[in-house]
GROMACS .gro file of C-alpha atoms in nm:
model
  248
    1MET     CA    1   2.749   1.673   2.034
    2PRO     CA    2   2.860   1.539   1.694
    3THR     CA    3   2.655   1.274   1.512
    4HIS     CA    4   2.968   1.065   1.461
    5ARG     CA    5   3.164   0.982   1.775
    6PRO     CA    6   3.518   1.051   1.660
    7VAL     CA    7   3.815   0.872   1.808
    8ILE     CA    8   4.065   1.108   1.975
    9GLY     CA    9   4.418   0.986   2.046
   10ILE     CA   10   4.588   1.134   2.355
   11THR     CA   11   4.962   1.110   2.417
   12CYS     CA   12   5.093   1.006   2.758
   13TYR     CA   13   5.385   0.878   2.965
   14VAL     CA   14   5.516   0.527   3.020
   15GLU     CA   15   5.685   0.514   3.359
   16ASP     CA   16   5.718   0.321   3.684
   17VAL     CA   17   5.422   0.355   3.920
   18ASP     CA   18   5.373   0.226   4.275
   19ARG     CA   19   5.028   0.073   4.338
   20TYR     CA   20   5.031  -0.122   4.662
   21PRO     CA   21   5.137  -0.399   4.679
   22TRP     CA   22   5.302  -0.350   4.338
   23VAL     CA   23   5.614  -0.135   4.333
   24GLY     CA   24   5.775   0.016   4.026
   25GLN     CA   25   5.524  -0.140   3.785
   26ARG     CA   26   5.574  -0.014   3.429
   27SER     CA   27   5.252   0.174   3.350
   28VAL     CA   28   5.081   0.395   3.095
   29VAL     CA   29   5.018   0.725   3.274
   30LEU     CA   30   4.781   1.010   3.187
   31PRO     CA   31   4.574   1.242   3.408
   32HIS     CA   32   4.214   1.133   3.366
   33ARG     CA   33   4.100   1.492   3.307
   34TYR     CA   34   4.212   1.460   2.944
   35VAL     CA   35   3.993   1.154   2.891
   36ALA     CA   36   3.701   1.312   3.076
   37GLN     CA   37   3.714   1.626   2.862
   38VAL     CA   38   3.725   1.431   2.536
   39GLU     CA   39   3.437   1.208   2.641
   40ALA     CA   40   3.228   1.501   2.767
   41ALA     CA   41   3.276   1.666   2.427
   42GLY     CA   42   3.139   1.357   2.250
   43GLY     CA   43   3.461   1.187   2.150
   44VAL     CA   44   3.600   0.841   2.220
   45ALA     CA   45   3.937   0.868   2.395
   46VAL     CA   46   4.225   0.630   2.325
   47VAL     CA   47   4.569   0.660   2.481
   48LEU     CA   48   4.881   0.657   2.261
   49PRO     CA   49   5.185   0.561   2.471
   50PRO     CA   50   5.534   0.631   2.335
   51ARG     CA   51   5.699   0.345   2.150
   52PRO     CA   52   6.065   0.244   2.125
   53ASP     CA   53   6.030   0.168   1.751
   54VAL     CA   54   5.892   0.510   1.658
   55ASP     CA   55   5.930   0.628   1.300
   56ALA     CA   56   5.727   0.831   1.052
   57PRO     CA   57   5.549   0.533   0.888
   58LEU     CA   58   5.440   0.399   1.228
   59ALA     CA   59   5.306   0.740   1.330
   60ARG     CA   60   5.107   0.762   1.007
   61THR     CA   61   4.968   0.411   1.063
   62VAL     CA   62   4.852   0.502   1.414
   63LEU     CA   63   4.686   0.822   1.294
   64GLU     CA   64   4.491   0.629   1.032
   65ARG     CA   65   4.297   0.484   1.328
   66VAL     CA   66   4.207   0.813   1.498
   67ASP     CA   67   4.015   1.123   1.391
   68GLY     CA   68   4.190   1.377   1.611
   69LEU     CA   69   4.491   1.411   1.839
   70VAL     CA   70   4.560   1.569   2.178
   71VAL     CA   71   4.927   1.621   2.262
   72ALA     CA   72   4.921   1.626   2.640
   73GLY     CA   73   5.120   1.828   2.891
   74GLY     CA   74   5.422   1.703   3.081
   75ALA     CA   75   5.795   1.742   3.121
   76ASP     CA   76   6.015   1.997   2.943
   77VAL     CA   77   6.108   1.925   2.582
   78GLU     CA   78   6.477   1.832   2.554
   79ALA     CA   79   6.668   2.153   2.474
   80GLY     CA   80   6.892   1.982   2.222
   81ARG     CA   81   6.591   1.938   1.994
   82TYR     CA   82   6.598   2.311   1.925
   83GLY     CA   83   6.976   2.351   1.938
   84ALA     CA   84   7.009   2.481   2.294
   85GLN     CA   85   7.180   2.378   2.616
   86PRO     CA   86   6.941   2.293   2.901
   87HIS     CA   87   6.868   2.562   3.158
   88PRO     CA   88   6.959   2.474   3.520
   89THR     CA   89   6.586   2.454   3.598
   90SER     CA   90   6.507   2.218   3.309
   91GLN     CA   91   6.348   1.886   3.399
   92ALA     CA   92   6.508   1.556   3.308
   93PRO     CA   93   6.443   1.487   2.939
   94ARG     CA   94   6.187   1.233   2.825
   95PRO     CA   95   6.327   1.132   2.486
   96ASP     CA   96   6.060   0.865   2.436
   97ARG     CA   97   5.780   1.121   2.447
   98ASP     CA   98   5.979   1.379   2.251
   99ALA     CA   99   6.041   1.139   1.964
  100TRP     CA  100   5.692   0.985   1.959
  101GLU     CA  101   5.499   1.310   1.984
  102THR     CA  102   5.718   1.481   1.726
  103ALA     CA  103   5.648   1.198   1.481
  104LEU     CA  104   5.274   1.216   1.554
  105VAL     CA  105   5.237   1.593   1.509
  106ARG     CA  106   5.437   1.587   1.186
  107ALA     CA  107   5.229   1.301   1.050
  108ALA     CA  108   4.909   1.477   1.158
  109GLY     CA  109   5.020   1.787   0.968
  110GLU     CA  110   5.072   1.584   0.652
  111VAL     CA  111   4.712   1.457   0.652
  112ASP     CA  112   4.546   1.764   0.811
  113LEU     CA  113   4.427   1.572   1.116
  114PRO     CA  114   4.278   1.797   1.388
  115VAL     CA  115   4.530   1.852   1.670
  116LEU     CA  116   4.511   2.024   2.008
  117GLY     CA  117   4.842   2.072   2.191
  118ILE     CA  118   4.827   2.147   2.563
  119CYS     CA  119   5.115   2.311   2.751
  120ARG     CA  120   5.410   2.082   2.665
  121GLY     CA  121   5.202   1.973   2.365
  122MET     CA  122   5.209   2.326   2.222
  123GLN     CA  123   5.585   2.333   2.274
  124VAL     CA  124   5.634   1.998   2.100
  125MET     CA  125   5.432   2.124   1.803
  126ALA     CA  126   5.643   2.439   1.777
  127VAL     CA  127   5.978   2.258   1.807
  128ALA     CA  128   5.868   1.997   1.552
  129ASP     CA  129   5.832   2.281   1.300
  130GLY     CA  130   6.167   2.441   1.378
  131GLY     CA  131   6.063   2.663   1.669
  132ALA     CA  132   6.246   2.717   1.998
  133LEU     CA  133   6.152   2.768   2.362
  134GLU     CA  134   6.212   3.019   2.637
  135GLN     CA  135   6.352   2.783   2.896
  136HIS     CA  136   6.269   2.973   3.215
  137LEU     CA  137   6.014   3.253   3.193
  138PRO     CA  138   6.102   3.421   3.527
  139ASP     CA  139   6.440   3.511   3.377
  140ARG     CA  140   6.257   3.746   3.139
  141VAL     CA  141   5.929   3.838   3.305
  142GLY     CA  142   6.061   3.868   3.661
  143HIS     CA  143   5.773   3.688   3.830
  144GLU     CA  144   5.636   3.338   3.896
  145ALA     CA  145   5.274   3.390   3.787
  146HIS     CA  146   5.287   3.115   3.527
  147CYS     CA  147   5.390   2.851   3.783
  148PRO     CA  148   5.396   2.990   4.137
  149SER     CA  149   5.375   2.668   4.343
  150PRO     CA  150   5.504   2.314   4.273
  151GLY     CA  151   5.223   2.070   4.201
  152VAL     CA  152   4.946   2.332   4.209
  153TYR     CA  153   4.758   2.477   3.912
  154THR     CA  154   4.697   2.848   3.937
  155SER     CA  155   4.525   3.088   3.698
  156HIS     CA  156   4.598   3.403   3.504
  157HIS     CA  157   4.446   3.598   3.218
  158VAL     CA  158   4.530   3.558   2.851
  159ASP     CA  159   4.419   3.779   2.562
  160PRO     CA  160   4.298   3.592   2.251
  161VAL     CA  161   4.399   3.746   1.920
  162PRO     CA  162   4.091   3.898   1.753
  163GLY     CA  163   3.986   3.708   1.441
  164SER     CA  164   4.182   3.394   1.535
  165LEU     CA  165   4.046   3.040   1.542
  166LEU     CA  166   4.098   3.046   1.917
  167ALA     CA  167   3.887   3.361   1.951
  168SER     CA  168   3.610   3.200   1.746
  169VAL     CA  169   3.601   2.920   2.005
  170VAL     CA  170   3.651   3.104   2.337
  171GLY     CA  171   3.568   3.464   2.243
  172GLU     CA  172   3.787   3.772   2.216
  173LEU     CA  173   3.759   3.893   2.577
  174PRO     CA  174   4.039   3.825   2.829
  175LEU     CA  175   4.019   3.465   2.943
  176ASP     CA  176   4.108   3.323   3.285
  177VAL     CA  177   4.299   2.997   3.233
  178PRO     CA  178   4.459   2.724   3.448
  179THR     CA  179   4.836   2.750   3.423
  180TYR     CA  180   5.144   2.550   3.523
  181HIS     CA  181   5.453   2.612   3.311
  182HIS     CA  182   5.794   2.771   3.341
  183GLN     CA  183   5.879   2.743   2.970
  184ALA     CA  184   5.705   2.884   2.664
  185VAL     CA  185   5.734   2.897   2.287
  186LEU     CA  186   5.965   3.174   2.167
  187ALA     CA  187   5.731   3.370   1.942
  188SER     CA  188   6.007   3.500   1.716
  189SER     CA  189   6.114   3.143   1.637
  190LEU     CA  190   5.781   3.073   1.462
  191GLU     CA  191   5.850   3.313   1.176
  192GLY     CA  192   5.814   3.129   0.846
  193SER     CA  193   5.677   2.814   1.010
  194GLY     CA  194   5.311   2.875   0.927
  195TRP     CA  195   5.216   2.913   1.294
  196VAL     CA  196   5.064   3.245   1.403
  197PRO     CA  197   5.000   3.384   1.753
  198ALA     CA  198   4.652   3.317   1.892
  199ALA     CA  199   4.679   3.449   2.250
  200TRP     CA  200   4.919   3.644   2.470
  201HIS     CA  201   4.980   3.704   2.838
  202GLY     CA  202   5.020   4.064   2.947
  203ASP     CA  203   5.392   4.005   3.011
  204GLY     CA  204   5.454   3.921   2.644
  205THR     CA  205   5.445   3.541   2.680
  206LEU     CA  206   5.291   3.357   2.384
  207GLU     CA  207   4.997   3.165   2.528
  208ALA     CA  208   4.847   3.009   2.215
  209MET     CA  209   4.934   2.952   1.850
  210GLU     CA  210   4.745   2.818   1.551
  211ASP     CA  211   4.799   2.715   1.191
  212PRO     CA  212   4.548   2.896   0.967
  213ARG     CA  213   4.628   2.660   0.679
  214ALA     CA  214   4.493   2.360   0.870
  215ARG     CA  215   4.146   2.224   0.946
  216PHE     CA  216   4.211   2.256   1.321
  217ARG     CA  217   4.568   2.286   1.448
  218LEU     CA  218   4.592   2.474   1.775
  219GLY     CA  219   4.831   2.484   2.068
  220VAL     CA  220   4.758   2.645   2.405
  221GLN     CA  221   5.014   2.699   2.678
  222TRP     CA  222   4.761   2.662   2.957
  223HIS     CA  223   4.612   2.339   3.093
  224ALA     CA  224   4.277   2.340   2.914
  225GLU     CA  225   4.197   1.995   3.052
  226GLU     CA  226   4.181   2.145   3.403
  227GLY     CA  227   3.942   2.425   3.310
  228GLU     CA  228   3.570   2.436   3.373
  229LEU     CA  229   3.501   2.537   3.014
  230ALA     CA  230   3.533   2.254   2.760
  231ASP     CA  231   3.515   2.479   2.453
  232LEU     CA  232   3.851   2.374   2.309
  233PHE     CA  233   3.774   2.004   2.340
  234VAL     CA  234   3.430   2.054   2.188
  235ALA     CA  235   3.587   2.236   1.893
  236LEU     CA  236   3.847   1.962   1.848
  237VAL     CA  237   3.585   1.686   1.860
  238ARG     CA  238   3.365   1.868   1.608
  239ALA     CA  239   3.658   1.903   1.367
  240ALA     CA  240   3.742   1.535   1.422
  241ALA     CA  241   3.380   1.440   1.357
  242ASP     CA  242   3.414   1.589   1.009
  243VAL     CA  243   3.714   1.362   0.954
  244ALA     CA  244   3.525   1.059   1.087
  245ALA     CA  245   3.231   1.128   0.857
  246LEU     CA  246   3.458   1.107   0.554
  247ARG     CA  247   3.607   0.770   0.646
  248PRO     CA  248   3.479   0.453   0.474
   0.00000   0.00000   0.00000
């Protein structure tokens, strides 16, 4: 556990929630597993809800208060952000999260703040740097292994790329990961962006990407917050602790 307890910002939803007797109460929403993983790794978790007044200066101001960032999973990124029409299976867009998280990951890149993107978070990071998404994996791979049942996490194997940052954290052997996604980053769209592949599924789906120019900038397509191993959160918190130690 790091000597400094770094502050880790986690993105989330703002939406209507029913909590008897309250109905449709506007709420900040995030699965607690994200918070639990950050805290277990030695970090202090703070939630960063999307804002209607989002812009680059505001994102930079927010990131001055945190030492690391987790871009959480969630709904599909709006297809128009990478110049595509939505697939019939695409979820309703969440423009508030798209705009806020895009501003945050770009600002984090400018100051080399440690970032971990999870599922949708990896996709946001790719699209923010000019990447594109495969909108419905079964159209290419011919199976539902990445998301077989609504509302249920399943698991499959991924193969870390030898010599990658990811492999230095989780090892180079095939890794069993919790999964729930029907979209994925189009690997060919990352060319020239600085991102490099960090893990693959056997069907050719890109399962992780990283930026070797950065202190710690990693996206994984699986739901690391649901896994029993906390290695990725520990690595993020350690990188963030280095940032915290340099602050006045």
